């Protein structure tokens, strides 16, 4: 069974930091790309960051470049999203998903439950 478990969300002030974790099971990072997505109320789901399963290269949405960093620990079957210099517009439910795309949610078949990140101004 392919499963993803996201955690680490919470309430933080603007300018603060959070680290999200996504624990995977039933597959490996070589099988699928694991991408962080987010969805704010009334907005479409947006690809935030990923590590390409093919070559380990990283991809980021323009809105988070320079502030967010994606990484993973193979031994712990966990992918992380370090979020620094958070802004109120980063407020969203964050999901991790596994699939064969990069940042387009269309190509992802397996989704974890979301974790809510709220950034206060």
Short mmCIF file of C-alpha atoms in Angstrom, two decimals:
data_model
loop_
_atom_site.label_atom_id
_atom_site.label_comp_id
_atom_site.label_asym_id
_atom_site.label_seq_id
_atom_site.Cartn_x
_atom_site.Cartn_y
_atom_site.Cartn_z
CA UNK A 1 0.00 0.00 0.00
CA UNK A 2 1.40 3.37 -1.01
CA UNK A 3 1.00 5.78 1.89
CA UNK A 4 2.23 9.26 2.74
CA UNK A 5 1.91 10.94 6.13
CA UNK A 6 2.49 14.68 6.37
CA UNK A 7 3.04 16.50 9.64
CA UNK A 8 4.62 19.60 11.12
CA UNK A 9 2.10 22.29 10.35
CA UNK A 10 1.08 24.91 12.84
CA UNK A 11 0.64 28.58 13.58
CA UNK A 12 3.65 30.84 13.10
CA UNK A 13 4.21 34.56 12.84
CA UNK A 14 5.31 36.16 9.61
CA UNK A 15 9.07 35.84 9.22
CA UNK A 16 9.15 32.62 11.19
CA UNK A 17 10.02 29.07 10.16
CA UNK A 18 8.46 25.63 10.13
CA UNK A 19 9.64 22.24 8.96
CA UNK A 20 7.17 19.81 7.45
CA UNK A 21 7.80 16.08 7.29
CA UNK A 22 6.37 13.48 4.94
CA UNK A 23 6.87 9.85 5.90
CA UNK A 24 6.40 7.43 3.03
CA UNK A 25 5.65 3.70 3.02
CA UNK A 26 4.88 1.07 0.42
CA UNK A 27 7.34 2.56 -2.09
CA UNK A 28 10.75 4.19 -2.29
CA UNK A 29 12.00 7.56 -3.50
CA UNK A 30 13.31 5.75 -6.59
CA UNK A 31 9.79 4.65 -7.54
CA UNK A 32 8.00 7.98 -7.48
CA UNK A 33 8.75 11.67 -7.16
CA UNK A 34 7.41 13.04 -3.89
CA UNK A 35 6.17 16.59 -4.19
CA UNK A 36 4.92 19.12 -1.67
CA UNK A 37 1.70 20.82 -2.71
CA UNK A 38 -0.41 23.42 -0.98
CA UNK A 39 -3.95 24.66 -1.27
CA UNK A 40 -5.22 27.89 0.18
CA UNK A 41 -8.95 28.54 0.62
CA UNK A 42 -10.55 29.36 -2.69
CA UNK A 43 -7.38 28.67 -4.67
CA UNK A 44 -6.16 25.82 -6.81
CA UNK A 45 -3.72 23.27 -5.52
CA UNK A 46 -0.18 24.45 -6.22
CA UNK A 47 3.04 22.47 -6.54
CA UNK A 48 5.56 23.90 -4.08
CA UNK A 49 8.73 21.79 -4.16
CA UNK A 50 9.99 18.39 -5.12
CA UNK A 51 13.04 16.22 -5.64
CA UNK A 52 13.06 14.54 -9.04
CA UNK A 53 13.26 10.78 -8.56
CA UNK A 54 15.25 10.42 -11.77
CA UNK A 55 18.28 12.55 -10.90
CA UNK A 56 17.74 14.14 -7.49
CA UNK A 57 17.36 17.64 -8.87
CA UNK A 58 15.09 19.99 -6.96
CA UNK A 59 12.26 22.13 -8.28
CA UNK A 60 10.47 25.01 -6.58
CA UNK A 61 7.51 27.24 -7.28
CA UNK A 62 8.67 30.78 -8.01
CA UNK A 63 6.76 32.01 -4.98
CA UNK A 64 8.93 30.02 -2.56
CA UNK A 65 12.36 30.05 -4.20
CA UNK A 66 15.03 31.19 -1.79
CA UNK A 67 12.79 30.62 1.23
CA UNK A 68 11.85 26.93 1.13
CA UNK A 69 14.18 23.96 0.93
CA UNK A 70 13.19 20.39 0.15
CA UNK A 71 15.33 17.50 1.37
CA UNK A 72 14.97 13.86 2.24
CA UNK A 73 16.39 11.16 4.47
CA UNK A 74 16.31 7.79 2.73
CA UNK A 75 17.04 5.89 5.93
CA UNK A 76 13.97 7.42 7.57
CA UNK A 77 11.80 7.27 4.44
CA UNK A 78 11.05 10.91 5.05
CA UNK A 79 11.00 14.02 2.88
CA UNK A 80 11.15 17.43 4.49
CA UNK A 81 10.13 20.94 3.58
CA UNK A 82 12.01 23.60 5.49
CA UNK A 83 10.05 26.83 5.26
CA UNK A 84 11.80 30.04 6.25
CA UNK A 85 10.78 33.69 6.13
CA UNK A 86 7.15 32.67 6.06
CA UNK A 87 4.57 35.10 4.75
CA UNK A 88 0.81 35.28 5.37
CA UNK A 89 0.29 34.20 1.76
CA UNK A 90 1.99 30.90 2.59
CA UNK A 91 -1.05 30.01 4.68
CA UNK A 92 -2.52 26.82 3.24
CA UNK A 93 -3.03 23.14 3.76
CA UNK A 94 0.17 21.44 2.71
CA UNK A 95 0.14 17.96 1.19
CA UNK A 96 2.78 15.53 0.06
CA UNK A 97 2.04 13.33 -2.91
CA UNK A 98 3.77 10.64 -4.95
CA UNK A 99 3.66 10.40 -8.69
CA UNK A 100 5.47 10.70 -11.99
CA UNK A 101 5.33 14.45 -12.46
CA UNK A 102 7.20 17.30 -10.83
CA UNK A 103 4.96 20.20 -9.72
CA UNK A 104 1.73 19.55 -11.67
CA UNK A 105 -0.85 17.83 -9.45
CA UNK A 106 -2.39 16.17 -12.52
CA UNK A 107 0.42 13.58 -12.54
CA UNK A 108 0.11 12.49 -8.92
CA UNK A 109 -1.92 9.48 -7.90
CA UNK A 110 -1.07 9.10 -4.23
CA UNK A 111 -1.80 11.79 -1.67
CA UNK A 112 -1.25 12.08 2.02
CA UNK A 113 -3.54 13.92 4.36
CA UNK A 114 -2.82 17.60 4.64
CA UNK A 115 -1.18 19.58 7.40
CA UNK A 116 -2.33 23.13 8.01
CA UNK A 117 0.16 25.98 8.02
CA UNK A 118 -1.12 29.32 9.24
CA UNK A 119 1.09 32.40 9.05
CA UNK A 120 -0.12 35.39 11.01
CA UNK A 121 0.81 38.95 10.08
#
